[in-house]
PDB file of C-alpha atoms in Angstrom:
ATOM      1  CA  MET U  26     121.857  72.431  98.032  1.00  0.00           C
ATOM      2  CA  VAL U  27     118.966  72.783 100.479  1.00  0.00           C
ATOM      3  CA  TYR U  28     118.920  75.993 102.527  1.00  0.00           C
ATOM      4  CA  ASP U  29     118.183  75.503 106.238  1.00  0.00           C
ATOM      5  CA  ASN U  30     116.810  78.731 107.749  1.00  0.00           C
ATOM      6  CA  ARG U  31     115.830  77.326 111.127  1.00  0.00           C
ATOM      7  CA  ALA U  32     118.573  78.957 113.233  1.00  0.00           C
ATOM      8  CA  GLU U  33     117.580  82.443 112.072  1.00  0.00           C
ATOM      9  CA  VAL U  34     113.867  81.662 112.455  1.00  0.00           C
ATOM     10  CA  ARG U  35     114.409  80.492 116.041  1.00  0.00           C
ATOM     11  CA  LYS U  36     116.356  83.648 116.907  1.00  0.00           C
ATOM     12  CA  VAL U  37     113.549  85.868 115.589  1.00  0.00           C
ATOM     13  CA  LEU U  38     110.880  83.838 117.413  1.00  0.00           C
ATOM     14  CA  ILE U  39     112.728  84.073 120.746  1.00  0.00           C
ATOM     15  CA  ILE U  40     113.126  87.863 120.400  1.00  0.00           C
ATOM     16  CA  THR U  41     109.457  88.322 119.504  1.00  0.00           C
ATOM     17  CA  LEU U  42     108.362  85.967 122.316  1.00  0.00           C
ATOM     18  CA  LEU U  43     110.091  88.185 124.891  1.00  0.00           C
ATOM     19  CA  LEU U  44     108.582  91.340 123.358  1.00  0.00           C
ATOM     20  CA  ASN U  45     105.104  89.756 123.221  1.00  0.00           C
ATOM     21  CA  LEU U  46     105.306  88.755 126.893  1.00  0.00           C
ATOM     22  CA  PHE U  47     106.181  92.374 127.724  1.00  0.00           C
ATOM     23  CA  VAL U  48     103.254  93.656 125.625  1.00  0.00           C
ATOM     24  CA  MET U  49     100.840  91.124 127.138  1.00  0.00           C
ATOM     25  CA  GLY U  50     101.822  92.162 130.677  1.00  0.00           C
ATOM     26  CA  LEU U  51     101.311  95.867 129.926  1.00  0.00           C
ATOM     27  CA  LYS U  52      97.901  95.298 128.310  1.00  0.00           C
ATOM     28  CA  ALA U  53      96.686  93.076 131.145  1.00  0.00           C
ATOM     29  CA  LEU U  54      97.893  95.558 133.758  1.00  0.00           C
ATOM     30  CA  VAL U  55      96.263  98.580 132.102  1.00  0.00           C
ATOM     31  CA  GLY U  56      93.122  96.532 131.365  1.00  0.00           C
ATOM     32  CA  TYR U  57      92.853  95.550 135.038  1.00  0.00           C
ATOM     33  CA  TRP U  58      93.375  99.139 136.191  1.00  0.00           C
ATOM     34  CA  THR U  59      90.778 100.572 133.820  1.00  0.00           C
ATOM     35  CA  GLY U  60      88.231  97.721 133.687  1.00  0.00           C
ATOM     36  CA  SER U  61      88.246  97.970 129.870  1.00  0.00           C
ATOM     37  CA  LEU U  62      86.641  94.947 128.150  1.00  0.00           C
ATOM     38  CA  SER U  63      88.232  95.755 124.780  1.00  0.00           C
ATOM     39  CA  LEU U  64      91.685  96.084 126.347  1.00  0.00           C
ATOM     40  CA  LEU U  65      91.344  92.852 128.320  1.00  0.00           C
ATOM     41  CA  ALA U  66      90.234  91.186 125.065  1.00  0.00           C
ATOM     42  CA  ASP U  67      93.320  92.644 123.410  1.00  0.00           C
ATOM     43  CA  ALA U  68      95.462  91.231 126.231  1.00  0.00           C
ATOM     44  CA  LEU U  69      93.883  87.816 125.576  1.00  0.00           C
ATOM     45  CA  HIS U  70      94.799  88.241 121.924  1.00  0.00           C
ATOM     46  CA  SER U  71      98.393  88.884 123.034  1.00  0.00           C
ATOM     47  CA  VAL U  72      98.372  85.610 124.988  1.00  0.00           C
ATOM     48  CA  THR U  73      97.918  83.907 121.610  1.00  0.00           C
ATOM     49  CA  ASP U  74     100.926  85.875 120.303  1.00  0.00           C
ATOM     50  CA  SER U  75     103.172  84.291 122.917  1.00  0.00           C
ATOM     51  CA  ALA U  76     101.597  80.870 122.333  1.00  0.00           C
ATOM     52  CA  ASN U  77     102.216  81.326 118.602  1.00  0.00           C
ATOM     53  CA  ASN U  78     105.898  82.012 119.232  1.00  0.00           C
ATOM     54  CA  VAL U  79     106.209  78.852 121.316  1.00  0.00           C
ATOM     55  CA  LEU U  80     104.323  76.896 118.639  1.00  0.00           C
ATOM     56  CA  GLY U  81     106.616  78.384 116.005  1.00  0.00           C
ATOM     57  CA  LEU U  82     109.713  77.310 117.936  1.00  0.00           C
ATOM     58  CA  ILE U  83     108.366  73.746 118.164  1.00  0.00           C
ATOM     59  CA  ALA U  84     107.413  73.674 114.464  1.00  0.00           C
ATOM     60  CA  SER U  85     110.796  75.106 113.464  1.00  0.00           C
ATOM     61  CA  LYS U  86     112.603  72.384 115.413  1.00  0.00           C
ATOM     62  CA  PHE U  87     110.891  69.679 113.340  1.00  0.00           C
ATOM     63  CA  SER U  88     110.842  71.468 109.954  1.00  0.00           C
ATOM     64  CA  SER U  89     114.278  70.512 108.637  1.00  0.00           C
ATOM     65  CA  PRO U  90     114.446  70.819 104.821  1.00  0.00           C
ATOM     66  CA  GLN U  91     116.889  67.893 104.677  1.00  0.00           C
ATOM     67  CA  PRO U  92     115.273  64.648 103.445  1.00  0.00           C
ATOM     68  CA  ASP U  93     115.635  61.400 105.357  1.00  0.00           C
ATOM     69  CA  ARG U  94     114.380  57.830 105.039  1.00  0.00           C
ATOM     70  CA  GLU U  95     110.965  58.560 106.603  1.00  0.00           C
ATOM     71  CA  HIS U  96     110.574  61.997 104.952  1.00  0.00           C
ATOM     72  CA  PRO U  97     112.195  61.831 101.482  1.00  0.00           C
ATOM     73  CA  TYR U  98     110.754  65.260 100.579  1.00  0.00           C
ATOM     74  CA  GLY U  99     112.060  66.954 103.737  1.00  0.00           C
ATOM     75  CA  HIS U 100     110.050  68.308 106.672  1.00  0.00           C
ATOM     76  CA  HIS U 101     109.013  71.745 105.408  1.00  0.00           C
ATOM     77  CA  LYS U 102     105.304  71.137 105.946  1.00  0.00           C
ATOM     78  CA  PHE U 103     105.778  71.185 109.713  1.00  0.00           C
ATOM     79  CA  GLU U 104     106.043  74.978 109.337  1.00  0.00           C
ATOM     80  CA  ALA U 105     102.727  75.086 107.472  1.00  0.00           C
ATOM     81  CA  VAL U 106     101.151  72.973 110.216  1.00  0.00           C
ATOM     82  CA  GLY U 107     102.507  75.460 112.757  1.00  0.00           C
ATOM     83  CA  ALA U 108     100.999  78.333 110.758  1.00  0.00           C
ATOM     84  CA  LEU U 109      97.619  76.562 110.849  1.00  0.00           C
ATOM     85  CA  GLY U 110      98.018  76.332 114.613  1.00  0.00           C
ATOM     86  CA  ILE U 111      98.399  80.119 114.650  1.00  0.00           C
ATOM     87  CA  ALA U 112      95.170  80.424 112.643  1.00  0.00           C
ATOM     88  CA  SER U 113      93.457  78.222 115.245  1.00  0.00           C
ATOM     89  CA  PHE U 114      94.669  80.436 118.091  1.00  0.00           C
ATOM     90  CA  LEU U 115      93.301  83.476 116.265  1.00  0.00           C
ATOM     91  CA  GLY U 116      89.932  81.760 115.905  1.00  0.00           C
ATOM     92  CA  ILE U 117      89.856  81.018 119.648  1.00  0.00           C
ATOM     93  CA  ALA U 118      90.774  84.631 120.457  1.00  0.00           C
ATOM     94  CA  CYS U 119      87.959  85.873 118.207  1.00  0.00           C
ATOM     95  CA  PHE U 120      85.446  83.641 120.007  1.00  0.00           C
ATOM     96  CA  GLU U 121      86.624  84.776 123.458  1.00  0.00           C
ATOM     97  CA  ILE U 122      86.366  88.453 122.535  1.00  0.00           C
ATOM     98  CA  LEU U 123      82.829  88.064 121.174  1.00  0.00           C
ATOM     99  CA  GLN U 124      81.779  85.959 124.161  1.00  0.00           C
ATOM    100  CA  GLY U 125      82.993  88.614 126.606  1.00  0.00           C
ATOM    101  CA  ALA U 126      81.223  91.418 124.736  1.00  0.00           C
ATOM    102  CA  ILE U 127      77.920  89.520 124.492  1.00  0.00           C
ATOM    103  CA  GLU U 128      78.028  88.569 128.180  1.00  0.00           C
ATOM    104  CA  ARG U 129      78.479  92.217 129.138  1.00  0.00           C
ATOM    105  CA  ILE U 130      75.504  93.224 126.943  1.00  0.00           C
ATOM    106  CA  ILE U 131      73.287  90.506 128.478  1.00  0.00           C
ATOM    107  CA  LYS U 132      74.332  91.173 132.076  1.00  0.00           C
ATOM    108  CA  GLY U 133      74.284  94.943 131.691  1.00  0.00           C
ATOM    109  CA  GLY U 134      77.143  97.397 131.363  1.00  0.00           C
ATOM    110  CA  GLY U 135      79.165  96.249 134.370  1.00  0.00           C
ATOM    111  CA  GLU U 136      81.698  98.495 136.096  1.00  0.00           C
ATOM    112  CA  PRO U 137      82.424 101.746 134.232  1.00  0.00           C
ATOM    113  CA  VAL U 138      85.729 101.942 132.398  1.00  0.00           C
ATOM    114  CA  ARG U 139      88.300 104.331 133.899  1.00  0.00           C
ATOM    115  CA  ILE U 140      91.210 105.672 131.869  1.00  0.00           C
ATOM    116  CA  SER U 141      93.900 108.296 132.483  1.00  0.00           C
ATOM    117  CA  PRO U 142      96.603 109.870 130.250  1.00  0.00           C
ATOM    118  CA  PRO U 143      99.478 107.771 131.727  1.00  0.00           C
ATOM    119  CA  GLU U 144      97.583 104.577 130.869  1.00  0.00           C
ATOM    120  CA  LEU U 145      97.048 105.812 127.309  1.00  0.00           C
ATOM    121  CA  TRP U 146     100.789 106.495 127.052  1.00  0.00           C
ATOM    122  CA  LEU U 147     101.500 102.911 128.129  1.00  0.00           C
ATOM    123  CA  LEU U 148      99.247 101.700 125.315  1.00  0.00           C
ATOM    124  CA  LEU U 149     101.184 103.834 122.814  1.00  0.00           C
ATOM    125  CA  ILE U 150     104.346 102.022 123.950  1.00  0.00           C
ATOM    126  CA  VAL U 151     102.525  98.715 123.341  1.00  0.00           C
ATOM    127  CA  LEU U 152     101.557  99.915 119.864  1.00  0.00           C
ATOM    128  CA  GLY U 153     105.163 100.828 119.068  1.00  0.00           C
ATOM    129  CA  VAL U 154     106.429  97.399 120.143  1.00  0.00           C
ATOM    130  CA  ASN U 155     103.758  95.668 118.023  1.00  0.00           C
ATOM    131  CA  ILE U 156     104.694  97.698 114.946  1.00  0.00           C
ATOM    132  CA  PHE U 157     108.376  96.814 115.386  1.00  0.00           C
ATOM    133  CA  VAL U 158     107.627  93.083 115.857  1.00  0.00           C
ATOM    134  CA  ALA U 159     105.308  92.888 112.814  1.00  0.00           C
ATOM    135  CA  PHE U 160     107.704  94.555 110.379  1.00  0.00           C
ATOM    136  CA  TYR U 161     110.767  92.772 111.811  1.00  0.00           C
ATOM    137  CA  GLU U 162     109.167  89.320 111.506  1.00  0.00           C
ATOM    138  CA  ARG U 163     107.771  89.973 108.028  1.00  0.00           C
ATOM    139  CA  ALA U 164     111.088  91.290 106.706  1.00  0.00           C
ATOM    140  CA  VAL U 165     113.081  88.320 108.020  1.00  0.00           C
ATOM    141  CA  GLY U 166     110.329  85.853 107.019  1.00  0.00           C
ATOM    142  CA  LYS U 167     110.368  87.043 103.404  1.00  0.00           C
ATOM    143  CA  ARG U 168     114.174  87.113 103.275  1.00  0.00           C
ATOM    144  CA  VAL U 169     114.642  83.541 104.545  1.00  0.00           C
ATOM    145  CA  GLY U 170     111.380  82.130 103.112  1.00  0.00           C
ATOM    146  CA  SER U 171     109.736  81.196 106.437  1.00  0.00           C
ATOM    147  CA  SER U 172     105.971  80.724 106.390  1.00  0.00           C
ATOM    148  CA  ILE U 173     105.849  80.531 110.196  1.00  0.00           C
ATOM    149  CA  LEU U 174     107.425  84.002 110.553  1.00  0.00           C
ATOM    150  CA  ILE U 175     105.196  85.510 107.860  1.00  0.00           C
ATOM    151  CA  ALA U 176     102.095  83.975 109.514  1.00  0.00           C
ATOM    152  CA  ASP U 177     103.165  85.272 112.923  1.00  0.00           C
ATOM    153  CA  ALA U 178     103.826  88.731 111.431  1.00  0.00           C
ATOM    154  CA  THR U 179     100.272  88.673 110.014  1.00  0.00           C
ATOM    155  CA  HIS U 180      98.985  87.838 113.478  1.00  0.00           C
ATOM    156  CA  THR U 181     100.998  90.694 115.006  1.00  0.00           C
ATOM    157  CA  MET U 182      99.770  93.059 112.278  1.00  0.00           C
ATOM    158  CA  SER U 183      96.244  92.301 113.471  1.00  0.00           C
ATOM    159  CA  ASP U 184      97.451  93.277 116.958  1.00  0.00           C
ATOM    160  CA  ILE U 185      98.385  96.707 115.612  1.00  0.00           C
ATOM    161  CA  TRP U 186      94.884  97.372 114.279  1.00  0.00           C
ATOM    162  CA  VAL U 187      93.317  95.892 117.399  1.00  0.00           C
ATOM    163  CA  THR U 188      95.414  98.124 119.660  1.00  0.00           C
ATOM    164  CA  ILE U 189      94.660 101.206 117.535  1.00  0.00           C
ATOM    165  CA  SER U 190      90.934 100.415 117.839  1.00  0.00           C
ATOM    166  CA  VAL U 191      91.225  99.901 121.595  1.00  0.00           C
ATOM    167  CA  ILE U 192      93.149 103.160 122.054  1.00  0.00           C
ATOM    168  CA  GLY U 193      90.489 104.982 120.021  1.00  0.00           C
ATOM    169  CA  GLY U 194      87.758 103.474 122.181  1.00  0.00           C
ATOM    170  CA  LEU U 195      89.534 104.371 125.415  1.00  0.00           C
ATOM    171  CA  ILE U 196      90.025 107.945 124.251  1.00  0.00           C
ATOM    172  CA  GLY U 197      86.260 107.977 123.695  1.00  0.00           C
ATOM    173  CA  VAL U 198      85.756 106.607 127.229  1.00  0.00           C
ATOM    174  CA  TRP U 199      88.101 109.292 128.571  1.00  0.00           C
ATOM    175  CA  LEU U 200      85.887 111.891 126.855  1.00  0.00           C
ATOM    176  CA  GLY U 201      82.805 110.379 128.534  1.00  0.00           C
ATOM    177  CA  TYR U 202      81.496 107.877 125.953  1.00  0.00           C
ATOM    178  CA  GLN U 203      81.457 104.606 127.960  1.00  0.00           C
ATOM    179  CA  TRP U 204      79.666 102.657 125.215  1.00  0.00           C
ATOM    180  CA  MET U 205      82.644 102.950 122.855  1.00  0.00           C
ATOM    181  CA  ASP U 206      84.650 100.312 124.747  1.00  0.00           C
ATOM    182  CA  LEU U 207      81.899  97.707 124.341  1.00  0.00           C
ATOM    183  CA  VAL U 208      81.071  98.577 120.727  1.00  0.00           C
ATOM    184  CA  LEU U 209      84.728  98.380 119.638  1.00  0.00           C
ATOM    185  CA  ALA U 210      85.062  94.820 120.956  1.00  0.00           C
ATOM    186  CA  PHE U 211      83.131  93.591 117.867  1.00  0.00           C
ATOM    187  CA  PRO U 212      85.330  95.082 115.111  1.00  0.00           C
ATOM    188  CA  VAL U 213      88.347  93.949 117.141  1.00  0.00           C
ATOM    189  CA  ALA U 214      86.998  90.379 116.967  1.00  0.00           C
ATOM    190  CA  LEU U 215      86.425  90.699 113.208  1.00  0.00           C
ATOM    191  CA  LEU U 216      90.007  91.909 112.692  1.00  0.00           C
ATOM    192  CA  VAL U 217      91.299  88.909 114.629  1.00  0.00           C
ATOM    193  CA  PHE U 218      89.117  86.543 112.560  1.00  0.00           C
ATOM    194  CA  TRP U 219      90.339  88.084 109.284  1.00  0.00           C
ATOM    195  CA  SER U 220      93.966  87.596 110.339  1.00  0.00           C
ATOM    196  CA  GLY U 221      93.292  83.912 111.039  1.00  0.00           C
ATOM    197  CA  TRP U 222      91.576  83.467 107.675  1.00  0.00           C
ATOM    198  CA  SER U 223      94.545  85.107 105.880  1.00  0.00           C
ATOM    199  CA  VAL U 224      97.009  82.711 107.525  1.00  0.00           C
ATOM    200  CA  LEU U 225      94.792  79.720 106.652  1.00  0.00           C
ATOM    201  CA  LYS U 226      94.423  80.819 103.026  1.00  0.00           C
ATOM    202  CA  GLU U 227      98.193  81.258 102.585  1.00  0.00           C
ATOM    203  CA  ASN U 228      99.167  77.834 103.951  1.00  0.00           C
ATOM    204  CA  LEU U 229      96.444  75.449 102.741  1.00  0.00           C
ATOM    205  CA  PRO U 230      97.742  75.352  99.122  1.00  0.00           C
ATOM    206  CA  TRP U 231     101.084  74.080 100.407  1.00  0.00           C
ATOM    207  CA  LEU U 232      99.510  71.364 102.537  1.00  0.00           C
ATOM    208  CA  VAL U 233      97.200  70.117  99.771  1.00  0.00           C
ATOM    209  CA  ASP U 234      99.984  70.154  97.114  1.00  0.00           C
ATOM    210  CA  GLN U 235      98.436  72.839  94.940  1.00  0.00           C
ATOM    211  CA  MET U 236     100.250  73.590  91.670  1.00  0.00           C
ATOM    212  CA  ALA U 237     103.296  75.790  92.355  1.00  0.00           C
ATOM    213  CA  ILE U 238     104.265  76.736  88.772  1.00  0.00           C
ATOM    214  CA  ALA U 239     102.095  76.964  85.651  1.00  0.00           C
ATOM    215  CA  PRO U 240     102.973  73.968  83.430  1.00  0.00           C
ATOM    216  CA  GLU U 241     103.156  76.312  80.410  1.00  0.00           C
ATOM    217  CA  ALA U 242     106.062  78.153  82.058  1.00  0.00           C
ATOM    218  CA  ILE U 243     107.934  74.887  82.715  1.00  0.00           C
ATOM    219  CA  HIS U 244     107.150  73.700  79.184  1.00  0.00           C
ATOM    220  CA  ALA U 245     108.531  76.906  77.621  1.00  0.00           C
ATOM    221  CA  ILE U 246     111.823  76.712  79.528  1.00  0.00           C
ATOM    222  CA  THR U 247     112.228  72.983  78.892  1.00  0.00           C
ATOM    223  CA  THR U 248     111.553  73.079  75.133  1.00  0.00           C
ATOM    224  CA  SER U 249     114.083  75.916  74.721  1.00  0.00           C
ATOM    225  CA  VAL U 250     116.868  73.401  75.485  1.00  0.00           C
ATOM    226  CA  PRO U 251     118.519  71.969  72.328  1.00  0.00           C
ATOM    227  CA  GLY U 252     117.670  68.293  71.895  1.00  0.00           C
ATOM    228  CA  VAL U 253     114.267  68.531  73.622  1.00  0.00           C
ATOM    229  CA  ILE U 254     111.370  67.624  71.326  1.00  0.00           C
ATOM    230  CA  ASN U 255     108.569  68.046  73.842  1.00  0.00           C
ATOM    231  CA  CYS U 256     107.580  67.451  77.453  1.00  0.00           C
ATOM    232  CA  HIS U 257     104.264  66.407  78.991  1.00  0.00           C
ATOM    233  CA  ASP U 258     102.548  65.302  82.219  1.00  0.00           C
ATOM    234  CA  ILE U 259     104.167  68.232  84.004  1.00  0.00           C
ATOM    235  CA  ALA U 260     103.446  68.551  87.733  1.00  0.00           C
ATOM    236  CA  SER U 261     104.756  70.896  90.398  1.00  0.00           C
ATOM    237  CA  ARG U 262     104.107  71.493  94.074  1.00  0.00           C
ATOM    238  CA  GLY U 263     105.644  73.392  96.958  1.00  0.00           C
ATOM    239  CA  VAL U 264     106.255  77.114  97.463  1.00  0.00           C
ATOM    240  CA  LEU U 265     108.219  79.279  95.042  1.00  0.00           C
ATOM    241  CA  GLY U 266     111.294  80.718  96.699  1.00  0.00           C
ATOM    242  CA  ARG U 267     111.136  78.131  99.464  1.00  0.00           C
ATOM    243  CA  GLN U 268     111.127  74.635  97.945  1.00  0.00           C
ATOM    244  CA  VAL U 269     109.521  73.394  94.732  1.00  0.00           C
ATOM    245  CA  PHE U 270     109.249  69.857  93.358  1.00  0.00           C
ATOM    246  CA  ILE U 271     108.826  69.364  89.584  1.00  0.00           C
ATOM    247  CA  GLU U 272     108.032  66.153  87.698  1.00  0.00           C
ATOM    248  CA  MET U 273     107.724  65.657  83.941  1.00  0.00           C
ATOM    249  CA  HIS U 274     108.042  63.276  81.011  1.00  0.00           C
ATOM    250  CA  LEU U 275     110.690  64.501  78.547  1.00  0.00           C
ATOM    251  CA  ILE U 276     110.867  63.513  74.862  1.00  0.00           C
ATOM    252  CA  VAL U 277     114.467  63.918  73.687  1.00  0.00           C
ATOM    253  CA  ASP U 278     116.205  63.704  70.329  1.00  0.00           C
ATOM    254  CA  ALA U 279     118.886  61.262  71.449  1.00  0.00           C
ATOM    255  CA  SER U 280     119.971  57.851  70.224  1.00  0.00           C
ATOM    256  CA  ASP U 281     121.971  56.894  73.320  1.00  0.00           C
ATOM    257  CA  VAL U 282     121.655  57.192  77.095  1.00  0.00           C
ATOM    258  CA  GLU U 283     124.652  59.506  77.486  1.00  0.00           C
ATOM    259  CA  THR U 284     123.217  62.141  75.107  1.00  0.00           C
ATOM    260  CA  ALA U 285     119.799  61.921  76.769  1.00  0.00           C
ATOM    261  CA  HIS U 286     121.518  62.384  80.139  1.00  0.00           C
ATOM    262  CA  HIS U 287     123.286  65.579  78.996  1.00  0.00           C
ATOM    263  CA  ILE U 288     120.010  67.000  77.664  1.00  0.00           C
ATOM    264  CA  THR U 289     118.152  66.310  80.932  1.00  0.00           C
ATOM    265  CA  GLU U 290     120.998  67.873  82.924  1.00  0.00           C
ATOM    266  CA  GLU U 291     120.675  71.066  80.880  1.00  0.00           C
ATOM    267  CA  VAL U 292     116.905  71.068  81.444  1.00  0.00           C
ATOM    268  CA  GLU U 293     117.460  70.684  85.199  1.00  0.00           C
ATOM    269  CA  SER U 294     120.077  73.445  85.188  1.00  0.00           C
ATOM    270  CA  ARG U 295     117.749  75.951  83.494  1.00  0.00           C
ATOM    271  CA  LEU U 296     114.809  75.104  85.743  1.00  0.00           C
ATOM    272  CA  GLU U 297     116.992  75.374  88.850  1.00  0.00           C
ATOM    273  CA  GLU U 298     118.282  78.753  87.681  1.00  0.00           C
ATOM    274  CA  ARG U 299     114.702  80.032  87.287  1.00  0.00           C
ATOM    275  CA  PHE U 300     112.914  78.395  90.248  1.00  0.00           C
ATOM    276  CA  ARG U 301     115.577  77.479  92.833  1.00  0.00           C
ATOM    277  CA  PRO U 302     115.479  75.850  95.286  1.00  0.00           C
ATOM    278  CA  VAL U 303     113.895  73.043  93.279  1.00  0.00           C
ATOM    279  CA  ARG U 304     114.085  69.246  93.034  1.00  0.00           C
ATOM    280  CA  ILE U 305     113.303  67.793  89.613  1.00  0.00           C
ATOM    281  CA  LEU U 306     112.314  64.291  88.525  1.00  0.00           C
ATOM    282  CA  ILE U 307     112.423  63.595  84.768  1.00  0.00           C
ATOM    283  CA  HIS U 308     111.219  60.499  82.921  1.00  0.00           C
ATOM    284  CA  VAL U 309     112.995  60.344  79.545  1.00  0.00           C
ATOM    285  CA  GLU U 310     111.178  59.076  76.423  1.00  0.00           C
ATOM    286  CA  PRO U 311     112.425  58.348  72.878  1.00  0.00           C
ATOM    287  CA  PRO U 312     111.979  60.708  69.862  1.00  0.00           C
ATOM    288  CA  ALA U 313     109.119  58.667  68.408  1.00  0.00           C
ATOM    289  CA  TYR U 314     106.907  59.154  71.469  1.00  0.00           C
ATOM    290  CA  LYS U 315     103.978  61.536  70.909  1.00  0.00           C
ATOM    291  CA  SER U 316     101.974  63.508  73.477  1.00  0.00           C
ATOM    292  CA  GLU U 317     100.458  66.981  73.480  1.00  0.00           C
ATOM    293  CA  GLN U 318      99.220  66.804  77.073  1.00  0.00           C
ATOM    294  CA  ILE U 319     101.571  69.082  78.974  1.00  0.00           C
ATOM    295  CA  SER U 320      99.709  68.708  82.265  1.00  0.00           C
ATOM    296  CA  PHE U 321      97.520  66.078  83.895  1.00  0.00           C
ATOM    297  CA  GLU U 322      94.368  67.902  82.790  1.00  0.00           C
ATOM    298  CA  THR U 323      93.509  69.043  79.294  1.00  0.00           C
ATOM    299  CA  GLY U 324      91.517  72.104  78.421  1.00  0.00           C
ATOM    300  CA  VAL U 325      92.516  73.980  81.581  1.00  0.00           C
ATOM    301  CA  ASN U 326      93.692  77.580  81.274  1.00  0.00           C
ATOM    302  CA  TYR U 327      96.381  78.100  83.879  1.00  0.00           C
ATOM    303  CA  PRO U 328      97.337  81.593  85.013  1.00  0.00           C
ATOM    304  CA  PRO U 329     100.639  82.868  83.604  1.00  0.00           C
ATOM    305  CA  LEU U 330     103.691  82.834  85.889  1.00  0.00           C
ATOM    306  CA  THR U 331     104.369  86.233  87.427  1.00  0.00           C
TER     307      THR U 331
END
């Protein structure tokens, strides 16, 4: 059975889209009132939050786990592609923030930043909404196994640190240190860049079919089944807890097809119990076949399964 989480993912994305639009409006309004470069940069960052939600909704629509004729392995990678789109938005936001800060340095300070206690209180409301969105998305993303929600939660988590930095800078401005607003635009940009890099690093292994499970772990479970002599050429890809594909050659102690079939079914059952959801392809070989090559590369020390 293939679990389809898209309805729950869409519900979360719609809720967070509405909250992000609210946050973006507050930041832009307070940024306009105060003339704060770091806050306007933060508002630009929030524009990417809303764009990410829309991108996530589009990716979720096309990411059905059910296989079809054109996509026999399902459509899960559409979510990873959507997550890479989020990383791209973060990269653009980082560039825009740095560009704005450098332009202000070159052209000279510009209009002084003005801030008052009510505006700081509005930013604390923004911070509270961001914290709720980040933890809500991450919790649901981990529960349903959605990379798009986890990537978007990472993006929103960067918003939290960005907003904290901006609030700190504006408190400094309120106390008379105008330079703090400009200086803080640079660490804000670095935080945004780091968030984008984290999303990219998490999703590339899925897109390039990196090994999902150490072949030694698959080998140990498989050879514990009665009737299995050995297995070799083990390959796996996908994401544990989301969808994994396993292939192997299985040497069985069986003199007829029916016995070999029962042995392979038991192997599949044990692997499914340990790594579900998983799809397994097994090539059966006779008892006389010999091979010690459990994976496609020899002499490679794979990390143990945790």
